[in-house]
PDB file of N, CA and C in Angstrom:
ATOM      1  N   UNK A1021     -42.674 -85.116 -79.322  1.00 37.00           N
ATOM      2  CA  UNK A1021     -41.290 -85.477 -79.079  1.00 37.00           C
ATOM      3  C   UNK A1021     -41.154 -86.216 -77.746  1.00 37.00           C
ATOM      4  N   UNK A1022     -41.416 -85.552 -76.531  1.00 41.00           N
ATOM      5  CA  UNK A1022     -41.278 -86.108 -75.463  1.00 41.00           C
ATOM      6  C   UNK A1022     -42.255 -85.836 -74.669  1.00 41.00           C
ATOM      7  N   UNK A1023     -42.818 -86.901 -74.463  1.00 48.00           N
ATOM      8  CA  UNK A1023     -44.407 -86.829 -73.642  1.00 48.00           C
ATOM      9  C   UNK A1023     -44.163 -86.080 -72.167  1.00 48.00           C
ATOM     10  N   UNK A1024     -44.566 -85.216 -71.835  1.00 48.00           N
ATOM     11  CA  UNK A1024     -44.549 -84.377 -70.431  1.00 48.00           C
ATOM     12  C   UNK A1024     -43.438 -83.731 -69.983  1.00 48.00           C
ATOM     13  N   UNK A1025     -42.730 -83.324 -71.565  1.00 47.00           N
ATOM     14  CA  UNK A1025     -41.419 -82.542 -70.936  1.00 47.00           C
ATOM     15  C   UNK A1025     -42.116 -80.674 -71.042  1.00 47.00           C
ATOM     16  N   UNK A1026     -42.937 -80.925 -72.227  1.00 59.00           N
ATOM     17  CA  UNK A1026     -43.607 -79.593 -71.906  1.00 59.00           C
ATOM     18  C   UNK A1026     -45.131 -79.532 -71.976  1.00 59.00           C
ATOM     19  N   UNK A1027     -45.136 -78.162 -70.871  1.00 76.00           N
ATOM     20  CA  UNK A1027     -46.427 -78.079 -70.525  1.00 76.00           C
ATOM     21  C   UNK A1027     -47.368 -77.433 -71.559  1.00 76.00           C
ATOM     22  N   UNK A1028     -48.239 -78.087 -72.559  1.00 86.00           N
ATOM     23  CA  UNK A1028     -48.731 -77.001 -73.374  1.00 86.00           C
ATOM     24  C   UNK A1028     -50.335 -77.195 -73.932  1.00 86.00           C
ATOM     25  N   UNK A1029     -51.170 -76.351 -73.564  1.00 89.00           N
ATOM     26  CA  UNK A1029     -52.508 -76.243 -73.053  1.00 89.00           C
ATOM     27  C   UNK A1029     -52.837 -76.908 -75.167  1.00 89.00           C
ATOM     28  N   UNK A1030     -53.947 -77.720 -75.284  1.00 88.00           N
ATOM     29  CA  UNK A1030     -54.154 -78.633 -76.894  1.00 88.00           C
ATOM     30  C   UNK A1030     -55.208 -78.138 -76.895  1.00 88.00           C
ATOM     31  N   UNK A1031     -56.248 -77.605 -75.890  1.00 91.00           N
ATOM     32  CA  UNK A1031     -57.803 -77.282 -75.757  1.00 91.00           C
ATOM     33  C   UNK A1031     -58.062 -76.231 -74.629  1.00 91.00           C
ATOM     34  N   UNK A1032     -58.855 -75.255 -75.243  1.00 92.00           N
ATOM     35  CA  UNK A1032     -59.363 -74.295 -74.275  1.00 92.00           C
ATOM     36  C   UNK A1032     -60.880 -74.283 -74.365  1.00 92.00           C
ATOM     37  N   UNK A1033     -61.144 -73.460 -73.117  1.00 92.00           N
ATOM     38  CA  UNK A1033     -62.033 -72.956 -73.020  1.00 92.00           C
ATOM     39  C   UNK A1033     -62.734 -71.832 -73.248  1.00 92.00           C
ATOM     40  N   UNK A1034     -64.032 -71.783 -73.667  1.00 90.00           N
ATOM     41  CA  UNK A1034     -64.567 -70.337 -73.781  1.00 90.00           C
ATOM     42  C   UNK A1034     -65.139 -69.666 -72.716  1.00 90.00           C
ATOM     43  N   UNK A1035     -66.221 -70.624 -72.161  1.00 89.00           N
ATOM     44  CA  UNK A1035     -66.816 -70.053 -71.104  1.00 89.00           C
ATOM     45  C   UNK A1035     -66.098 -70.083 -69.512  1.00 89.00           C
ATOM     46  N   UNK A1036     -66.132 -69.256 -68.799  1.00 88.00           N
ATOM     47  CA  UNK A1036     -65.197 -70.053 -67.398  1.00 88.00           C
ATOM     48  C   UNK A1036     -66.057 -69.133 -66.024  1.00 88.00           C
ATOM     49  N   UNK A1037     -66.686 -69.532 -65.269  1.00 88.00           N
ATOM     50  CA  UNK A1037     -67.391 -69.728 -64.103  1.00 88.00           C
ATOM     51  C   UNK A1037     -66.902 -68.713 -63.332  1.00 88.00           C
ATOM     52  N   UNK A1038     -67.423 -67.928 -62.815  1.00 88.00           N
ATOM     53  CA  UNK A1038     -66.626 -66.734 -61.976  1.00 88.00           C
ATOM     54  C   UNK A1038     -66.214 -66.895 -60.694  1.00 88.00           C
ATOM     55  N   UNK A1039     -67.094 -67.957 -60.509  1.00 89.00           N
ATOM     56  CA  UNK A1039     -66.152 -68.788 -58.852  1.00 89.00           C
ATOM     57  C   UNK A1039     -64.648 -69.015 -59.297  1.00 89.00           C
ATOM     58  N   UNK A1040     -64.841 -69.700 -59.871  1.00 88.00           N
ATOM     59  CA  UNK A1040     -62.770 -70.423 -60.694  1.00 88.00           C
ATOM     60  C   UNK A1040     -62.342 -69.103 -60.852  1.00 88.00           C
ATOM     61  N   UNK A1041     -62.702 -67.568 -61.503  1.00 90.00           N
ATOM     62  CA  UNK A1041     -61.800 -66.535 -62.050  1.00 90.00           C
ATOM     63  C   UNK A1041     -61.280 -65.881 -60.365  1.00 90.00           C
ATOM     64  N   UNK A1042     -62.409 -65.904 -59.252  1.00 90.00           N
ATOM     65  CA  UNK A1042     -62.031 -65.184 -58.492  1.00 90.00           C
ATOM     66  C   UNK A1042     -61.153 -66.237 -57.289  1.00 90.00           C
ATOM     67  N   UNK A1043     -61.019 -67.803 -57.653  1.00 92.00           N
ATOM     68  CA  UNK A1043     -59.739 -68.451 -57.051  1.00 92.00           C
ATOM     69  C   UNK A1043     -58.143 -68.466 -57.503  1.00 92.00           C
ATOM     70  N   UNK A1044     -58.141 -67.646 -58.977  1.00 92.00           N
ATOM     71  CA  UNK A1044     -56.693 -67.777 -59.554  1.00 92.00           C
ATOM     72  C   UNK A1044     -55.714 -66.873 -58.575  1.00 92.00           C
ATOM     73  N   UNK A1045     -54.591 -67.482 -58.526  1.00 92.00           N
ATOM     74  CA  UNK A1045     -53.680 -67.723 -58.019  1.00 92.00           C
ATOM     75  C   UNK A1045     -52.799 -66.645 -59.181  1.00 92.00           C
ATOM     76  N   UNK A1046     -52.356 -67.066 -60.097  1.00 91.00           N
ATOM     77  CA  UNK A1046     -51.604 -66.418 -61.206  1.00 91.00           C
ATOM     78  C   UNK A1046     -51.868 -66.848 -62.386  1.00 91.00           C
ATOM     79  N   UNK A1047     -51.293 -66.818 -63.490  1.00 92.00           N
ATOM     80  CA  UNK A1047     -51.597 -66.764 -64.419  1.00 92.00           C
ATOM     81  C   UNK A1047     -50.618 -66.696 -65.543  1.00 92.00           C
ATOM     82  N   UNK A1048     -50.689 -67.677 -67.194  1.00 90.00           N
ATOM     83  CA  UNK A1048     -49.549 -67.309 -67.595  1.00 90.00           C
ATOM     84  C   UNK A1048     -50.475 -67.514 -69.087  1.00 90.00           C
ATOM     85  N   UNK A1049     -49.326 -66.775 -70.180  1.00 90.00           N
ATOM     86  CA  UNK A1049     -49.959 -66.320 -71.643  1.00 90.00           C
ATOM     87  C   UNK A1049     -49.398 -67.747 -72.175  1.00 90.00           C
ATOM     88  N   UNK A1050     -49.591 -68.437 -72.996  1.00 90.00           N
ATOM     89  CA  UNK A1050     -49.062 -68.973 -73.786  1.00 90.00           C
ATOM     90  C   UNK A1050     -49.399 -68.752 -75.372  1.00 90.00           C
ATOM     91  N   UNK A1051     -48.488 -68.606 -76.110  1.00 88.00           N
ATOM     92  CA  UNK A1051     -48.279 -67.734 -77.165  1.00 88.00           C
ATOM     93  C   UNK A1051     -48.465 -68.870 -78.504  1.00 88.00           C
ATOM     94  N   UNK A1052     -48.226 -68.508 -78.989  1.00 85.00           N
ATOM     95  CA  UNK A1052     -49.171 -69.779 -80.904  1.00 85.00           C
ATOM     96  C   UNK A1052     -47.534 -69.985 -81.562  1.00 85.00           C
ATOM     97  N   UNK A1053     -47.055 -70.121 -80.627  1.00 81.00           N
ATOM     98  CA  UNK A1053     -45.665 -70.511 -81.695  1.00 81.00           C
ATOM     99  C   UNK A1053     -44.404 -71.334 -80.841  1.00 81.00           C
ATOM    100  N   UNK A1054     -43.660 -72.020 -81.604  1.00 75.00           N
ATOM    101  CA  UNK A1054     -42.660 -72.788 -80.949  1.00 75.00           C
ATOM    102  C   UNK A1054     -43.308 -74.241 -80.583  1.00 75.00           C
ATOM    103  N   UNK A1055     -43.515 -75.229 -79.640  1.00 79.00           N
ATOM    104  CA  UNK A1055     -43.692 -76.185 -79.620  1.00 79.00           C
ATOM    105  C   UNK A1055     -45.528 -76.270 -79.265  1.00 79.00           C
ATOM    106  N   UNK A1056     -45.550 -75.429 -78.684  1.00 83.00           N
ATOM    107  CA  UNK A1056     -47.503 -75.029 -78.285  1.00 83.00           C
ATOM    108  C   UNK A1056     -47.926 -74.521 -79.840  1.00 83.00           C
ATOM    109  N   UNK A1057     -48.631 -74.869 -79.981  1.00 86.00           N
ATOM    110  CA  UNK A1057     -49.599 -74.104 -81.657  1.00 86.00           C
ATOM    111  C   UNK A1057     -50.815 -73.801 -81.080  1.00 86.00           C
ATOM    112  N   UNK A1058     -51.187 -73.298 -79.807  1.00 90.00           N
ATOM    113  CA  UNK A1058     -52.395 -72.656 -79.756  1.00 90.00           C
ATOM    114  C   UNK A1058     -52.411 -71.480 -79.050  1.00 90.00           C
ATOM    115  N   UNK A1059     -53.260 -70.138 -79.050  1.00 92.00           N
ATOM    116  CA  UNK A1059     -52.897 -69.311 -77.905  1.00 92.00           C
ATOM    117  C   UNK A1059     -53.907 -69.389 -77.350  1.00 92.00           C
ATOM    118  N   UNK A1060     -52.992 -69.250 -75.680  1.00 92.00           N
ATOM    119  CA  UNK A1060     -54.049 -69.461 -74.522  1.00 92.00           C
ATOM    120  C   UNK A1060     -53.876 -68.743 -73.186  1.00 92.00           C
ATOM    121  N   UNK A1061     -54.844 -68.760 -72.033  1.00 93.00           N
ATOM    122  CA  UNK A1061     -54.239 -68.424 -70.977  1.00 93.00           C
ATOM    123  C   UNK A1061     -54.450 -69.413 -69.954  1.00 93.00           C
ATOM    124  N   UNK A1062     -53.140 -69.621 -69.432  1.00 92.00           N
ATOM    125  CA  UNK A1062     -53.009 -71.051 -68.400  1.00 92.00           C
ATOM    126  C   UNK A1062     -53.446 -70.345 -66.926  1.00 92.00           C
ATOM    127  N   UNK A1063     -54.640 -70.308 -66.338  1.00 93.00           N
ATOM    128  CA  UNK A1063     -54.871 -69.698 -64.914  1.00 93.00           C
ATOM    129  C   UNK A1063     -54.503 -71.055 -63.514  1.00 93.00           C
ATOM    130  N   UNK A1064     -53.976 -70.490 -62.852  1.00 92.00           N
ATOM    131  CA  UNK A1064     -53.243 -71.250 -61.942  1.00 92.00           C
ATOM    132  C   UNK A1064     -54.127 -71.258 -60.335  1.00 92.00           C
ATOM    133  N   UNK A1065     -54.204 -72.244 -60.309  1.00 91.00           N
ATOM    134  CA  UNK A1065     -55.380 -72.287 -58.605  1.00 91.00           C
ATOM    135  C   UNK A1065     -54.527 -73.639 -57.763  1.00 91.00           C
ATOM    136  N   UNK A1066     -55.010 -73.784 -56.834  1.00 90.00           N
ATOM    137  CA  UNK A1066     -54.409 -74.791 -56.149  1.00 90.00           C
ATOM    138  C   UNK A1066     -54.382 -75.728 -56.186  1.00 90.00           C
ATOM    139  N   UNK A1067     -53.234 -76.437 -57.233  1.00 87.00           N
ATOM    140  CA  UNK A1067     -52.906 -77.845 -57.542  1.00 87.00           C
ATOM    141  C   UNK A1067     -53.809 -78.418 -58.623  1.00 87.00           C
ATOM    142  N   UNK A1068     -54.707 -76.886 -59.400  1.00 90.00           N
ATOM    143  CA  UNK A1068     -55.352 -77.245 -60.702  1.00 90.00           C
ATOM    144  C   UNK A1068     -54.563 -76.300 -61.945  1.00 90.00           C
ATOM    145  N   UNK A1069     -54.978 -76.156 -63.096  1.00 91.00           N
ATOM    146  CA  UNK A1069     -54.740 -75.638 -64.179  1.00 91.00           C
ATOM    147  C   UNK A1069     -55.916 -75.479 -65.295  1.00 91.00           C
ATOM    148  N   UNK A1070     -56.075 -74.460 -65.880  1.00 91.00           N
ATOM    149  CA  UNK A1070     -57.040 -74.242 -66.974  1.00 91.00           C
ATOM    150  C   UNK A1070     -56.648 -73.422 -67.652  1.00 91.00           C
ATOM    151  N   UNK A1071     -57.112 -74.132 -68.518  1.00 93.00           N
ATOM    152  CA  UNK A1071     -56.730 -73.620 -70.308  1.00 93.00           C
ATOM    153  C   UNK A1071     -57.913 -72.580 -70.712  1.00 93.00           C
ATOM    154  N   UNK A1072     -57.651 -71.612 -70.999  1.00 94.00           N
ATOM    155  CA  UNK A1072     -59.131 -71.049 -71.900  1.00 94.00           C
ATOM    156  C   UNK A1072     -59.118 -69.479 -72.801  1.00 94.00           C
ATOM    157  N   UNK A1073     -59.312 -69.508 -73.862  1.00 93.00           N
ATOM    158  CA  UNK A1073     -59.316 -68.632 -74.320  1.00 93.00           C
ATOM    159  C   UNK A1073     -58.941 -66.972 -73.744  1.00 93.00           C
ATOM    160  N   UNK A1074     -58.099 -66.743 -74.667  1.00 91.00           N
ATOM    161  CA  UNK A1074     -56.963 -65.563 -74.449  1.00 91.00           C
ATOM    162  C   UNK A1074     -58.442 -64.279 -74.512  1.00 91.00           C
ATOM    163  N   UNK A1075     -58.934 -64.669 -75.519  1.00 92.00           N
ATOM    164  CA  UNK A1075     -60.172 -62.934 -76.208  1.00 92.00           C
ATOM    165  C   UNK A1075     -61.264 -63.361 -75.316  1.00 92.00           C
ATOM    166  N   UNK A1076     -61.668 -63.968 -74.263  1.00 92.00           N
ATOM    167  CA  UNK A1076     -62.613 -64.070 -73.344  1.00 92.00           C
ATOM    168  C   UNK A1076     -62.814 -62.617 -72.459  1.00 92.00           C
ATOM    169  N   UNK A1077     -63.953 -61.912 -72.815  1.00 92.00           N
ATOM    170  CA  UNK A1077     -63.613 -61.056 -72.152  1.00 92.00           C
ATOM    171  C   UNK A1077     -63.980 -60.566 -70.588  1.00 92.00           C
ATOM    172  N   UNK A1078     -64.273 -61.790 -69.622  1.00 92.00           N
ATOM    173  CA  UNK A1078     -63.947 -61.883 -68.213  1.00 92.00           C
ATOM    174  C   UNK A1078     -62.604 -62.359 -67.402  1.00 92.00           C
ATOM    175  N   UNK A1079     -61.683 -63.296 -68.853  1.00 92.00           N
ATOM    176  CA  UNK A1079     -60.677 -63.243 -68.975  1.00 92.00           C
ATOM    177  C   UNK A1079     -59.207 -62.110 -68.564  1.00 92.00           C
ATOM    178  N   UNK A1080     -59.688 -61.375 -69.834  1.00 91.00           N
ATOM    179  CA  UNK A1080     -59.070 -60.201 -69.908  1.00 91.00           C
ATOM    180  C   UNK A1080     -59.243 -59.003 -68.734  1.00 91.00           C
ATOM    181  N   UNK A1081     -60.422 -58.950 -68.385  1.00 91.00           N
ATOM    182  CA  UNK A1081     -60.594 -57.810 -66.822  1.00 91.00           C
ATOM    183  C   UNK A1081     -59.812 -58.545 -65.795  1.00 91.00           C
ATOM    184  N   UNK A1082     -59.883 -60.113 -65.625  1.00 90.00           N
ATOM    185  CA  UNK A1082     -59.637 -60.830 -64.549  1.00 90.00           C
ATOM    186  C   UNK A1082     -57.711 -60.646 -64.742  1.00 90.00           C
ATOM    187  N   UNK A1083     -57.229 -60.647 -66.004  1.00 90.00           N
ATOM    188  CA  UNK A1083     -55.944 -60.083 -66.023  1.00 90.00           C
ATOM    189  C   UNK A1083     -55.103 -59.105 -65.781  1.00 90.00           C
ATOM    190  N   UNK A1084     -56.193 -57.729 -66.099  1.00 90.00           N
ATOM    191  CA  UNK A1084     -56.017 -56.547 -66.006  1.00 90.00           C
ATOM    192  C   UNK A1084     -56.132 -56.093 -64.298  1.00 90.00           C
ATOM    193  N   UNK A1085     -56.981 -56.724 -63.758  1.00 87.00           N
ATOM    194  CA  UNK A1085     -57.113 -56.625 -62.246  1.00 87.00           C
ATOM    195  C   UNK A1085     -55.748 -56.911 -61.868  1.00 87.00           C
ATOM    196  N   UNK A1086     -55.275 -58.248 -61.620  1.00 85.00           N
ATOM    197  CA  UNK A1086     -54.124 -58.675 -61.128  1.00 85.00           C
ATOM    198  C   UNK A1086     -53.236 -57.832 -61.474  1.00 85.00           C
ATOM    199  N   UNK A1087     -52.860 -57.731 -62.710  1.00 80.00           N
ATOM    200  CA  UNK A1087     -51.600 -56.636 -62.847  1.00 80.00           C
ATOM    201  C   UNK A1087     -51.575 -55.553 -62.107  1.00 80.00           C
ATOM    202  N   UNK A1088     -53.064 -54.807 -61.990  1.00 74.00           N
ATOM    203  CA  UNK A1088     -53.173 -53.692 -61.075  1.00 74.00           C
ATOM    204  C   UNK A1088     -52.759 -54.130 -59.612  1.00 74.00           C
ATOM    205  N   UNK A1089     -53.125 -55.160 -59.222  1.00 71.00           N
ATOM    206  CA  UNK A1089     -52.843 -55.790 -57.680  1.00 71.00           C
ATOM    207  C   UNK A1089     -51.567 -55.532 -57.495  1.00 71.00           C
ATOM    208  N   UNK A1090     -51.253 -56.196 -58.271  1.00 62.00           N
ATOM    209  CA  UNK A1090     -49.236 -56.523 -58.228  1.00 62.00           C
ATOM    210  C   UNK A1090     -48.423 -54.717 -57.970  1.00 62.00           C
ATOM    211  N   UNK A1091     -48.581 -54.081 -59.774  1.00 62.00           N
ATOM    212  CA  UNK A1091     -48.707 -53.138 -59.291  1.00 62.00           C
ATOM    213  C   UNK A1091     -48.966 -52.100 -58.340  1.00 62.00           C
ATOM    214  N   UNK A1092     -49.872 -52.175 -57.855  1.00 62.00           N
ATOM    215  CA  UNK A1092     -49.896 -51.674 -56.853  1.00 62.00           C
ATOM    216  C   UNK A1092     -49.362 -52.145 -55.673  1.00 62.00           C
ATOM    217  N   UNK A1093     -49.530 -52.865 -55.345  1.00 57.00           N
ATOM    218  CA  UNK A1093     -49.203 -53.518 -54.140  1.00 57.00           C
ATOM    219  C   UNK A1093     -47.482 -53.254 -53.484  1.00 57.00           C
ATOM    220  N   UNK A1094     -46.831 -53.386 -55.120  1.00 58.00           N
ATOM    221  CA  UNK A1094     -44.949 -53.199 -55.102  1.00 58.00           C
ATOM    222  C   UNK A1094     -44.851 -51.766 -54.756  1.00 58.00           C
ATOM    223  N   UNK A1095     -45.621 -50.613 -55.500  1.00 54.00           N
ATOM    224  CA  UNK A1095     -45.304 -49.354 -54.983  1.00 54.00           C
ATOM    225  C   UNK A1095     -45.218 -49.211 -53.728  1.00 54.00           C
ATOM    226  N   UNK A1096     -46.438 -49.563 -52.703  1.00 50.00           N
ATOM    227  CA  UNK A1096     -46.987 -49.279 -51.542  1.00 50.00           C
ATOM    228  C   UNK A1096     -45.952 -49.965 -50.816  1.00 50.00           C
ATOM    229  N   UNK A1097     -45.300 -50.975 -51.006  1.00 50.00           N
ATOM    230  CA  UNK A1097     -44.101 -51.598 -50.521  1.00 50.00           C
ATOM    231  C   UNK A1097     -43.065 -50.748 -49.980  1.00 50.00           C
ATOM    232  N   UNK A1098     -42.591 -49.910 -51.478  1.00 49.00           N
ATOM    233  CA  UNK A1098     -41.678 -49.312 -52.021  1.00 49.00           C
ATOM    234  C   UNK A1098     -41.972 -47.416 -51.049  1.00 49.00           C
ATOM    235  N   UNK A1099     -42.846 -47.239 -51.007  1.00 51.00           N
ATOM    236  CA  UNK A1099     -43.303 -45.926 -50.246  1.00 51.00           C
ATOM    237  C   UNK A1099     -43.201 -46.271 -48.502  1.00 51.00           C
ATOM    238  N   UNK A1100     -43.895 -47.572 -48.153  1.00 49.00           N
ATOM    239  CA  UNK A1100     -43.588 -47.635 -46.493  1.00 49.00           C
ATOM    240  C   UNK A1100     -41.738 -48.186 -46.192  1.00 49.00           C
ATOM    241  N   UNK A1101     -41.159 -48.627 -47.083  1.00 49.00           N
ATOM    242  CA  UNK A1101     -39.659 -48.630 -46.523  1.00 49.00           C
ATOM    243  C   UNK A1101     -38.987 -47.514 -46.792  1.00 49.00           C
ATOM    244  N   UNK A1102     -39.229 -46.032 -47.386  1.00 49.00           N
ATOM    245  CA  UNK A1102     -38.748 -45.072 -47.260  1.00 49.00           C
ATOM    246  C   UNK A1102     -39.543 -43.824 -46.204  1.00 49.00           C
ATOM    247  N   UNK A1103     -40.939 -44.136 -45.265  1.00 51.00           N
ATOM    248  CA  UNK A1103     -41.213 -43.579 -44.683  1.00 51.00           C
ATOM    249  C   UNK A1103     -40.049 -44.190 -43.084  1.00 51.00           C
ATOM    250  N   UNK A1104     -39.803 -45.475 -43.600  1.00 52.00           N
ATOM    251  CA  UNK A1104     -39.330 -46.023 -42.175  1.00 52.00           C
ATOM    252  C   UNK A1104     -38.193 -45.680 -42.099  1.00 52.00           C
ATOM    253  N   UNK A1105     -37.388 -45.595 -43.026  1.00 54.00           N
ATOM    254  CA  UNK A1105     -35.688 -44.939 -43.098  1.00 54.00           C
ATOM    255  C   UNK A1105     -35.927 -43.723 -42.640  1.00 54.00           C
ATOM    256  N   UNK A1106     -36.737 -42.692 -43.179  1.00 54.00           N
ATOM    257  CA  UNK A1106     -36.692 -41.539 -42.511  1.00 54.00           C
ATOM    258  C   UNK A1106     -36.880 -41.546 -41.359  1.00 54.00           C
ATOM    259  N   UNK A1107     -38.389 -41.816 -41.032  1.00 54.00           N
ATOM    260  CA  UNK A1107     -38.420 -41.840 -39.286  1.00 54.00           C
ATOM    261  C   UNK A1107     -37.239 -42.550 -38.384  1.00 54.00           C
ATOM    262  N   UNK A1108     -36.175 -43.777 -38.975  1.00 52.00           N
ATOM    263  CA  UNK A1108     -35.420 -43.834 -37.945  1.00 52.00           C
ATOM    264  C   UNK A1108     -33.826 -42.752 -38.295  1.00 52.00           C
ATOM    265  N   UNK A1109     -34.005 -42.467 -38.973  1.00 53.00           N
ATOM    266  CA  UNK A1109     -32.879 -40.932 -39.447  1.00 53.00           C
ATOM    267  C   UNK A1109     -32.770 -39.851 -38.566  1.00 53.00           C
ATOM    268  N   UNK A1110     -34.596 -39.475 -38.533  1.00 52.00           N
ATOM    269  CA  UNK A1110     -35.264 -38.365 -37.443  1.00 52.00           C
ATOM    270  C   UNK A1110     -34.399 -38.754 -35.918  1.00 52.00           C
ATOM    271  N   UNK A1111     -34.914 -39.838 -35.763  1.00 55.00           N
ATOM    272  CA  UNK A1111     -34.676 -40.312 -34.272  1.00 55.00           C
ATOM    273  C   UNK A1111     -32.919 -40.582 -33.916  1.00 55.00           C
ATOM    274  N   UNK A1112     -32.600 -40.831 -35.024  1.00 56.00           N
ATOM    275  CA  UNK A1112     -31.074 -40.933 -34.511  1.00 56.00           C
ATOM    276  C   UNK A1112     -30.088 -39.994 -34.601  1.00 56.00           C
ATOM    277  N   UNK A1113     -30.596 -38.518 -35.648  1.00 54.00           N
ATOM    278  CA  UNK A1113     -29.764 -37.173 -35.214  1.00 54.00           C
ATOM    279  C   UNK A1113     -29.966 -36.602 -34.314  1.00 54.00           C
TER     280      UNK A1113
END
C-alpha cells in the first residue's frame, strides 16, 4: 500500500551471533497477522534492527532475561522510595 509507512520485518533470521544478543537495547514481537504476514522478533541496538526468528532458542533466554531485568529492576525502584519516605517521617516527628 504505502512504501515505509509500516515497519514490517519480510525475512528473518535463524542463526544470530551472541555479540549482537548481548548489544540489544529492546526488543519487540511482531505477530503473523494484519499487514506483517510473518512472525518475528525485531531486536533493537543502536541505530540498527534485526529480524530473526521468534522459536530461536538463544532468542527466547535473551527475552526472558530482559523481562527479568525490567522486572526487577521496577521493584527495587519501588522498595528504595518507600525506605526513603520512612526515614524522612522518622526524622521529622
Amino acid at each position: 500500500l504505502f512504501p515505509g509507512a509500516f515497519n514490517c520485518c519480510t525475512k528473518v533470521s535463524d542463526e544470530i551471533p551472541k555479540r549482537i544478543l548481548r548489544r540489544v537495547e529492546r526488543f519487540e514481537i511482531q505477530k503473523a497477522d494484519g499487514l506483517c504476514h510473518l512472525e518475528a522478533v525485531i531486536l533493537h541496538m543502536k541505530g540498527k534492527k534485526f529480524c530473526v526468528n521468534p522459536w530461536n532458542r538463544k532468542v527466547k533466554k535473551m527475552m526472558k532475561k530482559m523481562k527479568y531485568k525490567i522486572h526487577k529492576s521496577r521493584s527495587n525502584v519501588r522498595k528504595q522510595r518507600r525506605t526513603r519516605i520512612t526515614k524522612t517521617e522518622r526524622t521529622e516527628a
